[in-house]
Coordinates of N, CA and C in Angstrom, one line a residue:
M1 N -14.5 -19.3 -10.3 CA -13.6 -18.3 -9.6 C -14.0 -16.9 -10.0
V2 N -13.8 -16.0 -9.0 CA -14.2 -14.6 -9.2 C -13.2 -14.0 -10.2
K3 N -13.7 -13.2 -11.1 CA -12.8 -12.5 -12.1 C -12.7 -11.0 -11.6
Y4 N -11.4 -10.6 -11.5 CA -11.1 -9.2 -11.1 C -10.4 -8.4 -12.2
E5 N -10.8 -7.1 -12.3 CA -10.0 -6.2 -13.2 C -9.7 -5.0 -12.4
L6 N -8.5 -4.6 -12.3 CA -8.1 -3.3 -11.6 C -7.6 -2.3 -12.7
T7 N -8.2 -1.2 -12.7 CA -7.9 -0.1 -13.6 C -7.3 1.1 -12.9
Y8 N -6.1 1.5 -13.4 CA -5.4 2.6 -12.9 C -4.4 3.1 -13.9
F9 N -3.8 4.2 -13.6 CA -2.7 4.8 -14.5 C -1.5 3.8 -14.6
N10 N -0.7 4.0 -15.5 CA 0.5 3.2 -15.7 C 1.6 3.7 -14.6
G11 N 1.3 3.4 -13.4 CA 2.2 3.8 -12.3 C 1.8 3.0 -11.0
R12 N 2.6 3.1 -10.0 CA 2.2 2.4 -8.8 C 1.1 3.2 -8.0
G13 N 1.4 4.3 -7.5 CA 0.5 5.2 -6.9 C -0.5 4.5 -6.0
R14 N -1.8 4.9 -6.2 CA -2.9 4.4 -5.3 C -3.3 3.0 -5.6
A15 N -2.8 2.4 -6.6 CA -3.2 1.0 -7.0 C -2.2 -0.1 -6.5
E16 N -1.0 0.4 -6.1 CA 0.1 -0.6 -5.8 C -0.2 -1.6 -4.7
V17 N -0.8 -1.1 -3.6 CA -1.2 -2.0 -2.5 C -2.1 -3.1 -3.0
C18 N -3.1 -2.7 -3.8 CA -4.0 -3.7 -4.4 C -3.3 -4.7 -5.2
R19 N -2.3 -4.3 -6.0 CA -1.5 -5.2 -6.8 C -0.7 -6.1 -5.9
L20 N -0.2 -5.6 -4.8 CA 0.5 -6.4 -3.9 C -0.4 -7.5 -3.2
L21 N -1.6 -7.1 -3.0 CA -2.6 -8.0 -2.4 C -2.9 -9.2 -3.4
F22 N -3.1 -8.8 -4.6 CA -3.3 -9.9 -5.6 C -2.1 -10.8 -5.7
A23 N -0.9 -10.2 -5.7 CA 0.3 -11.0 -5.8 C 0.5 -11.9 -4.6
T24 N 0.2 -11.4 -3.5 CA 0.4 -12.2 -2.2 C -0.6 -13.4 -2.2
A25 N -1.8 -13.1 -2.6 CA -2.9 -14.1 -2.6 C -2.7 -15.1 -3.7
G26 N -1.9 -14.8 -4.7 CA -1.8 -15.6 -5.9 C -3.0 -15.6 -6.7
Q27 N -3.8 -14.5 -6.7 CA -5.0 -14.4 -7.3 C -4.9 -13.7 -8.7
P28 N -5.2 -14.4 -9.8 CA -5.2 -13.9 -11.1 C -6.1 -12.7 -11.3
Y29 N -5.7 -11.7 -12.0 CA -6.6 -10.5 -12.3 C -6.1 -9.8 -13.5
T30 N -6.9 -8.9 -14.1 CA -6.5 -8.1 -15.2 C -6.0 -6.8 -14.7
D31 N -4.8 -6.5 -15.0 CA -4.2 -5.2 -14.6 C -4.2 -4.2 -15.7
T32 N -5.3 -3.5 -15.8 CA -5.5 -2.5 -16.9 C -4.9 -1.2 -16.5
R33 N -3.9 -0.8 -17.3 CA -3.2 0.4 -17.1 C -3.5 1.4 -18.2
I34 N -3.8 2.6 -17.8 CA -4.1 3.6 -18.8 C -3.1 4.8 -18.8
E35 N -2.9 5.5 -19.9 CA -2.0 6.6 -19.9 C -2.8 7.9 -19.6
Q36 N -2.1 8.9 -19.1 CA -2.7 10.1 -18.7 C -3.6 10.7 -19.8
A37 N -3.1 10.6 -21.1 CA -3.9 11.1 -22.2 C -5.2 10.5 -22.4
E38 N -5.4 9.3 -22.0 CA -6.6 8.5 -22.1 C -7.7 8.9 -21.1
W39 N -7.2 9.5 -20.0 CA -8.1 9.7 -18.8 C -9.3 10.6 -19.1
P40 N -9.2 11.7 -19.8 CA -10.4 12.6 -20.0 C -11.6 11.8 -20.6
K41 N -11.3 10.9 -21.5 CA -12.4 10.1 -22.2 C -12.9 9.0 -21.3
L42 N -12.1 8.5 -20.4 CA -12.5 7.4 -19.6 C -13.1 7.8 -18.3
K43 N -12.8 9.0 -17.8 CA -13.2 9.5 -16.5 C -14.8 9.5 -16.4
P44 N -15.6 9.9 -17.3 CA -17.0 9.9 -17.1 C -17.6 8.5 -16.9
K45 N -16.9 7.5 -17.4 CA -17.4 6.1 -17.3 C -17.1 5.4 -16.0
M46 N -16.3 6.1 -15.1 CA -15.9 5.5 -13.8 C -16.9 5.9 -12.8
P47 N -17.2 5.0 -11.8 CA -18.3 5.2 -10.8 C -18.2 6.5 -10.1
Q48 N -17.1 6.9 -9.7 CA -16.9 8.2 -9.0 C -16.0 9.2 -9.8
Q49 N -15.8 8.9 -11.0 CA -14.9 9.6 -11.9 C -13.5 9.7 -11.3
T50 N -13.1 8.6 -10.6 CA -11.7 8.5 -10.1 C -11.2 7.1 -10.4
I51 N -9.9 6.9 -10.3 CA -9.3 5.6 -10.3 C -8.3 5.5 -9.1
P52 N -8.0 4.3 -8.7 CA -8.3 3.0 -9.2 C -9.8 2.6 -9.1
V53 N -10.2 1.7 -10.0 CA -11.5 1.1 -10.0 C -11.3 -0.4 -10.1
L54 N -12.0 -1.1 -9.2 CA -12.0 -2.6 -9.3 C -13.4 -3.1 -9.9
K55 N -13.3 -3.9 -10.9 CA -14.4 -4.5 -11.5 C -14.5 -6.0 -11.1
I56 N -15.6 -6.4 -10.6 CA -15.8 -7.8 -10.1 C -16.7 -8.6 -11.0
D57 N -16.2 -9.7 -11.6 CA -17.0 -10.5 -12.5 C -17.7 -9.7 -13.6
G58 N -16.9 -8.7 -14.1 CA -17.3 -8.0 -15.3 C -18.5 -7.1 -15.1
K59 N -19.0 -6.9 -13.9 CA -20.2 -6.0 -13.7 C -20.1 -5.1 -12.6
T60 N -19.9 -5.6 -11.4 CA -19.8 -4.7 -10.2 C -18.5 -3.9 -10.2
Q61 N -18.7 -2.5 -10.1 CA -17.5 -1.7 -10.1 C -17.5 -0.9 -8.8
V62 N -16.3 -0.7 -8.3 CA -16.1 0.1 -7.0 C -14.8 0.9 -7.1
S63 N -14.9 2.1 -6.6 CA -13.7 3.0 -6.6 C -13.2 3.2 -5.2
Q64 N -12.2 4.1 -5.0 CA -11.5 4.4 -3.8 C -10.5 3.3 -3.4
S65 N -9.3 3.7 -3.4 CA -8.2 2.7 -3.2 C -8.3 2.0 -1.9
L66 N -8.6 2.7 -0.8 CA -8.7 2.1 0.5 C -9.8 1.1 0.6
V67 N -11.0 1.5 0.0 CA -12.1 0.6 0.0 C -11.8 -0.7 -0.7
I68 N -11.2 -0.6 -1.9 CA -10.8 -1.7 -2.7 C -9.8 -2.6 -1.9
A69 N -8.8 -2.0 -1.3 CA -7.8 -2.8 -0.6 C -8.4 -3.5 0.6
R70 N -9.3 -2.9 1.3 CA -9.9 -3.5 2.5 C -10.8 -4.7 2.0
Y71 N -11.5 -4.5 0.9 CA -12.3 -5.6 0.4 C -11.5 -6.8 0.0
L72 N -10.4 -6.5 -0.7 CA -9.5 -7.6 -1.2 C -8.9 -8.3 0.0
A73 N -8.5 -7.5 1.0 CA -7.9 -8.1 2.2 C -8.9 -9.0 2.9
R74 N -10.1 -8.6 3.0 CA -11.1 -9.5 3.6 C -11.3 -10.8 2.7
E75 N -11.4 -10.6 1.4 CA -11.6 -11.8 0.5 C -10.5 -12.7 0.6
F76 N -9.2 -12.2 0.7 CA -8.0 -13.0 0.7 C -7.5 -13.4 2.1
K77 N -8.4 -13.1 3.1 CA -8.0 -13.5 4.5 C -6.7 -12.8 5.0
M78 N -6.6 -11.5 4.6 CA -5.4 -10.8 5.0 C -5.8 -9.5 5.8
D79 N -7.0 -9.6 6.5 CA -7.4 -8.5 7.3 C -7.3 -8.7 8.8
G80 N -6.5 -9.7 9.2 CA -6.3 -10.0 10.6 C -7.2 -11.2 10.9
G81 N -6.7 -12.0 11.8 CA -7.4 -13.3 12.2 C -8.5 -13.1 13.1
S82 N -8.7 -11.9 13.7 CA -9.9 -11.7 14.6 C -10.3 -10.2 14.5
S83 N -11.4 -9.9 15.1 CA -11.8 -8.5 15.0 C -10.8 -7.5 15.7
L84 N -10.2 -8.0 16.7 CA -9.1 -7.2 17.4 C -7.9 -7.0 16.5
Q85 N -7.5 -8.1 15.9 CA -6.4 -7.9 14.9 C -6.7 -7.0 13.8
A86 N -8.0 -7.1 13.3 CA -8.4 -6.3 12.2 C -8.4 -4.8 12.6
L87 N -8.6 -4.6 13.9 CA -8.6 -3.2 14.4 C -7.1 -2.7 14.3
F88 N -6.2 -3.5 14.7 CA -4.8 -3.0 14.6 C -4.3 -2.9 13.2
V89 N -4.8 -3.8 12.3 CA -4.5 -3.7 10.9 C -4.9 -2.3 10.4
D90 N -6.2 -1.9 10.7 CA -6.7 -0.6 10.3 C -5.8 0.5 10.9
E91 N -5.4 0.4 12.1 CA -4.5 1.4 12.7 C -3.2 1.6 11.9
F92 N -2.6 0.5 11.5 CA -1.4 0.5 10.7 C -1.7 1.2 9.4
V93 N -2.7 0.8 8.8 CA -3.1 1.4 7.4 C -3.3 2.9 7.6
C94 N -4.0 3.4 8.5 CA -4.3 4.8 8.7 C -3.0 5.6 9.1
T95 N -2.1 5.0 9.9 CA -0.9 5.6 10.2 C 0.0 5.7 9.0
A96 N 0.1 4.7 8.1 CA 0.8 4.7 6.9 C 0.3 5.8 6.0
L97 N -1.0 5.9 5.9 CA -1.6 6.9 5.0 C -1.3 8.3 5.5
D98 N -1.4 8.5 6.9 CA -1.0 9.8 7.5 C 0.4 10.2 7.1
L99 N 1.3 9.2 7.2 CA 2.7 9.4 6.9 C 2.9 9.9 5.4
F100 N 2.2 9.2 4.5 CA 2.3 9.5 3.1 C 1.7 10.9 2.9
E101 N 0.6 11.3 3.5 CA 0.0 12.6 3.4 C 1.0 13.7 3.7
N102 N 1.7 13.5 4.9 CA 2.7 14.4 5.3 C 3.9 14.5 4.3
Y103 N 4.3 13.4 3.7 CA 5.3 13.4 2.7 C 4.9 14.2 1.5
A104 N 3.6 13.9 1.0 CA 3.1 14.6 -0.2 C 3.1 16.1 0.0
K105 N 2.6 16.5 1.1 CA 2.6 18.0 1.4 C 3.9 18.6 1.3
A106 N 5.0 17.9 1.8 CA 6.3 18.5 1.7 C 6.9 18.4 0.3
A107 N 6.6 17.3 -0.4 CA 7.2 17.0 -1.7 C 6.6 18.0 -2.7
F108 N 5.4 18.4 -2.5 CA 4.7 19.3 -3.5 C 4.5 20.7 -3.0
S109 N 5.2 21.0 -2.0 CA 5.1 22.4 -1.4 C 5.9 23.4 -2.2
P110 N 5.4 24.6 -2.2 CA 6.2 25.7 -2.9 C 7.6 25.8 -2.3
N111 N 7.7 25.5 -1.0 CA 9.0 25.5 -0.3 C 9.5 24.1 -0.1
M112 N 9.6 23.4 -1.2 CA 9.8 21.9 -1.2 C 11.2 21.6 -0.5
E113 N 12.2 22.3 -0.8 CA 13.5 22.0 -0.2 C 13.5 22.1 1.3
E114 N 13.0 23.2 1.8 CA 12.9 23.4 3.2 C 12.0 22.5 3.9
D115 N 10.8 22.3 3.3 CA 9.8 21.4 3.9 C 10.2 19.9 3.9
M116 N 10.9 19.5 2.9 CA 11.4 18.1 2.8 C 12.5 17.9 3.9
K117 N 13.3 18.9 4.1 CA 14.3 18.7 5.2 C 13.7 18.6 6.5
K118 N 12.6 19.3 6.8 CA 11.9 19.2 8.0 C 11.2 17.9 8.1
F119 N 10.6 17.4 7.0 CA 10.0 16.1 6.9 C 10.9 15.0 7.3
K120 N 12.1 15.0 6.7 CA 13.1 14.0 7.0 C 13.7 14.1 8.4
S121 N 13.8 15.3 9.0 CA 14.4 15.4 10.3 C 13.4 15.3 11.4
E122 N 12.1 15.6 11.2 CA 11.2 15.6 12.3 C 10.0 14.6 12.0
T123 N 9.3 14.8 10.9 CA 8.1 14.0 10.7 C 8.4 12.5 10.5
L124 N 9.3 12.2 9.6 CA 9.6 10.8 9.3 C 10.1 10.0 10.5
P125 N 11.0 10.5 11.3 CA 11.4 9.8 12.5 C 10.3 9.6 13.5
K126 N 9.4 10.5 13.6 CA 8.2 10.4 14.5 C 7.4 9.2 14.1
F127 N 7.1 9.2 12.8 CA 6.2 8.1 12.3 C 6.9 6.7 12.3
Y128 N 8.2 6.7 11.9 CA 8.9 5.5 12.0 C 9.0 4.9 13.4
K129 N 9.2 5.8 14.3 CA 9.2 5.3 15.7 C 7.9 4.7 16.1
L130 N 6.8 5.4 15.7 CA 5.4 4.8 16.0 C 5.2 3.5 15.4
L131 N 5.6 3.4 14.1 CA 5.4 2.1 13.4 C 6.3 1.0 14.0
D132 N 7.5 1.3 14.3 CA 8.4 0.4 14.9 C 7.9 -0.2 16.2
A133 N 7.4 0.7 17.0 CA 6.9 0.3 18.3 C 5.6 -0.6 18.2
S134 N 4.8 -0.2 17.2 CA 3.5 -1.0 17.0 C 3.8 -2.4 16.4
I135 N 4.8 -2.5 15.6 CA 5.2 -3.8 15.1 C 5.7 -4.7 16.2
S136 N 6.5 -4.1 17.1 CA 7.0 -4.8 18.3 C 5.9 -5.3 19.2
K137 N 4.8 -4.5 19.3 CA 3.7 -4.8 20.2 C 2.7 -5.7 19.6
N138 N 2.4 -5.6 18.3 CA 1.3 -6.3 17.7 C 1.7 -7.5 16.8
G139 N 2.9 -7.6 16.4 CA 3.3 -8.6 15.4 C 4.2 -9.7 16.0
K140 N 4.4 -10.7 15.2 CA 5.3 -11.8 15.5 C 6.0 -12.2 14.3
N141 N 7.3 -12.6 14.5 CA 8.1 -13.2 13.4 C 8.3 -12.2 12.2
G142 N 8.3 -10.9 12.6 CA 8.5 -9.9 11.5 C 7.3 -9.3 10.9
F143 N 6.1 -9.9 11.2 CA 4.9 -9.3 10.6 C 4.4 -8.2 11.5
A144 N 3.6 -7.3 10.9 CA 3.0 -6.1 11.7 C 2.0 -6.5 12.7
V145 N 1.1 -7.4 12.3 CA 0.0 -7.8 13.1 C -0.1 -9.3 13.1
G146 N -0.1 -10.0 14.2 CA -0.2 -11.4 14.3 C 1.1 -12.1 13.6
S147 N 0.9 -13.3 13.1 CA 2.0 -14.1 12.6 C 1.9 -14.4 11.2
S148 N 1.1 -13.7 10.4 CA 1.0 -13.9 9.0 C 0.8 -12.5 8.3
V149 N 1.0 -12.5 7.0 CA 0.9 -11.3 6.2 C -0.5 -10.7 6.2
T150 N -0.6 -9.4 6.4 CA -1.9 -8.7 6.4 C -1.8 -7.5 5.5
L151 N -2.9 -6.8 5.4 CA -2.9 -5.5 4.7 C -2.0 -4.5 5.4
A152 N -1.8 -4.6 6.7 CA -0.9 -3.7 7.4 C 0.5 -3.8 6.8
D153 N 1.0 -5.0 6.6 CA 2.3 -5.2 6.1 C 2.5 -4.5 4.7
L154 N 1.5 -4.7 3.9 CA 1.6 -4.2 2.5 C 1.5 -2.7 2.4
Y155 N 0.6 -2.1 3.3 CA 0.6 -0.6 3.3 C 1.9 0.0 3.8
V156 N 2.4 -0.6 4.9 CA 3.6 -0.1 5.5 C 4.8 -0.2 4.5
Y157 N 4.8 -1.4 3.8 CA 5.9 -1.7 2.9 C 5.8 -0.6 1.7
N158 N 4.6 -0.4 1.2 CA 4.5 0.5 0.1 C 4.8 1.9 0.4
V159 N 4.4 2.4 1.6 CA 4.6 3.8 2.0 C 6.1 4.0 2.3
V160 N 6.7 3.1 3.0 CA 8.1 3.2 3.3 C 9.0 3.3 2.0
E161 N 8.6 2.6 1.0 CA 9.3 2.6 -0.3 C 9.2 4.0 -0.9
S162 N 8.1 4.7 -0.6 CA 7.9 6.0 -1.2 C 8.6 7.1 -0.4
V163 N 8.6 7.0 0.9 CA 9.0 8.2 1.7 C 10.5 8.1 2.3
G164 N 11.1 6.9 2.4 CA 12.4 6.9 2.9 C 12.9 5.5 3.3
L165 N 13.8 4.9 2.4 CA 14.3 3.6 2.7 C 15.6 3.8 3.5
D166 N 16.4 4.8 3.3 CA 17.7 5.0 3.9 C 17.6 5.1 5.5
E167 N 16.5 5.6 6.0 CA 16.3 5.8 7.4 C 16.0 4.5 8.2
L168 N 15.7 3.4 7.5 CA 15.2 2.2 8.1 C 16.2 1.6 9.1
K169 N 17.5 1.8 8.8 CA 18.5 1.2 9.6 C 18.4 1.5 11.1
D170 N 17.8 2.6 11.4 CA 17.6 3.0 12.9 C 16.4 2.3 13.5
Y171 N 15.6 1.6 12.8 CA 14.3 1.0 13.3 C 14.3 -0.5 13.0
K172 N 14.8 -1.2 13.9 CA 15.0 -2.7 13.6 C 13.7 -3.4 13.3
N173 N 12.6 -3.1 14.0 CA 11.3 -3.8 13.8 C 10.7 -3.5 12.4
L174 N 10.9 -2.2 12.1 CA 10.4 -1.8 10.8 C 11.2 -2.4 9.6
K175 N 12.5 -2.4 9.8 CA 13.4 -3.0 8.8 C 13.1 -4.5 8.7
A176 N 12.9 -5.2 9.9 CA 12.6 -6.6 9.8 C 11.3 -6.9 9.1
N177 N 10.3 -6.0 9.3 CA 9.0 -6.1 8.6 C 9.2 -6.1 7.1
R178 N 10.0 -5.1 6.7 CA 10.2 -5.0 5.2 C 10.9 -6.2 4.7
D179 N 11.9 -6.7 5.4 CA 12.6 -7.9 5.0 C 11.7 -9.1 4.9
K180 N 10.8 -9.1 5.9 CA 9.8 -10.3 5.9 C 8.9 -10.2 4.7
V181 N 8.4 -9.1 4.4 CA 7.5 -8.9 3.2 C 8.2 -9.4 2.0
E182 N 9.5 -8.9 1.8 CA 10.2 -9.2 0.6 C 10.7 -10.7 0.6
S183 N 10.6 -11.4 1.7 CA 11.0 -12.8 1.7 C 9.8 -13.7 1.3
I184 N 8.6 -13.2 1.2 CA 7.5 -14.0 0.8 C 7.6 -14.3 -0.7
D185 N 7.6 -15.6 -1.1 CA 7.9 -16.0 -2.4 C 7.1 -15.3 -3.5
K186 N 5.8 -15.2 -3.3 CA 4.9 -14.6 -4.3 C 5.2 -13.1 -4.4
I187 N 5.5 -12.4 -3.3 CA 5.9 -11.0 -3.4 C 7.2 -10.9 -4.1
K188 N 8.2 -11.7 -3.7 CA 9.5 -11.7 -4.4 C 9.4 -11.8 -5.9
K189 N 8.5 -12.8 -6.3 CA 8.3 -13.0 -7.8 C 7.7 -11.7 -8.4
Y190 N 6.7 -11.1 -7.7 CA 6.1 -10.0 -8.2 C 7.0 -8.8 -8.4
L191 N 7.8 -8.6 -7.3 CA 8.8 -7.5 -7.3 C 9.8 -7.6 -8.4
A192 N 10.2 -8.9 -8.6 CA 11.3 -9.1 -9.7 C 10.8 -8.8 -11.1
S193 N 9.5 -9.0 -11.3 CA 8.9 -8.7 -12.6 C 8.1 -7.4 -12.7
R194 N 8.1 -6.6 -11.7 CA 7.3 -5.4 -11.6 C 7.9 -4.4 -12.7
V195 N 6.9 -3.9 -13.4 CA 7.3 -2.9 -14.5 C 7.8 -1.6 -13.9
K196 N 8.8 -1.1 -14.5 CA 9.3 0.2 -14.0 C 8.4 1.3 -14.6
T197 N 8.0 2.2 -13.7 CA 7.0 3.3 -14.1 C 7.5 4.6 -13.6
P198 N 7.0 5.7 -14.2 CA 7.4 7.1 -13.7 C 7.1 7.4 -12.3
F199 N 6.1 6.7 -11.7 CA 5.7 7.0 -10.3 C 5.1 5.7 -9.7

């Protein structure tokens, strides 16, 4: 069996989708969490001086969260059942990342209060409407693409948790997708035991 080690800060951040992938696949791995104070010493040892980093069988190391997530999704058969489905999975992932980028800009803006109001009233509804329509078009039984869990579901789930849960009530497909993800036994177990972290 392949041995995996995922290294990241003691937070959800850019590593959480990868953790969700491991949980969904039921794949054992070493979840190495470091504190911010440790980072300056560890940084030079990382392939691109960034984290998360995935180590495979104790030797191969790769960085970049999206690269790692796509690799794991392929390995765990969660990248879509066909090349066309994989295309739509990637579309969901990129849309979710665009949404989070807009959120981060507002959340860390010098005019945070004003920019967050605009994000909540304009940007968030626009993205939620797009995601809701895409789920209706591409998914079945609550899933985002096809009729089984994919990387698309996990990216959307993770981003929605960060940017706005209260607004979900107006988007039935997006809400159903979140409920579907949370109903998966392995994810349910992971969420129940997930460590509370600052971010």
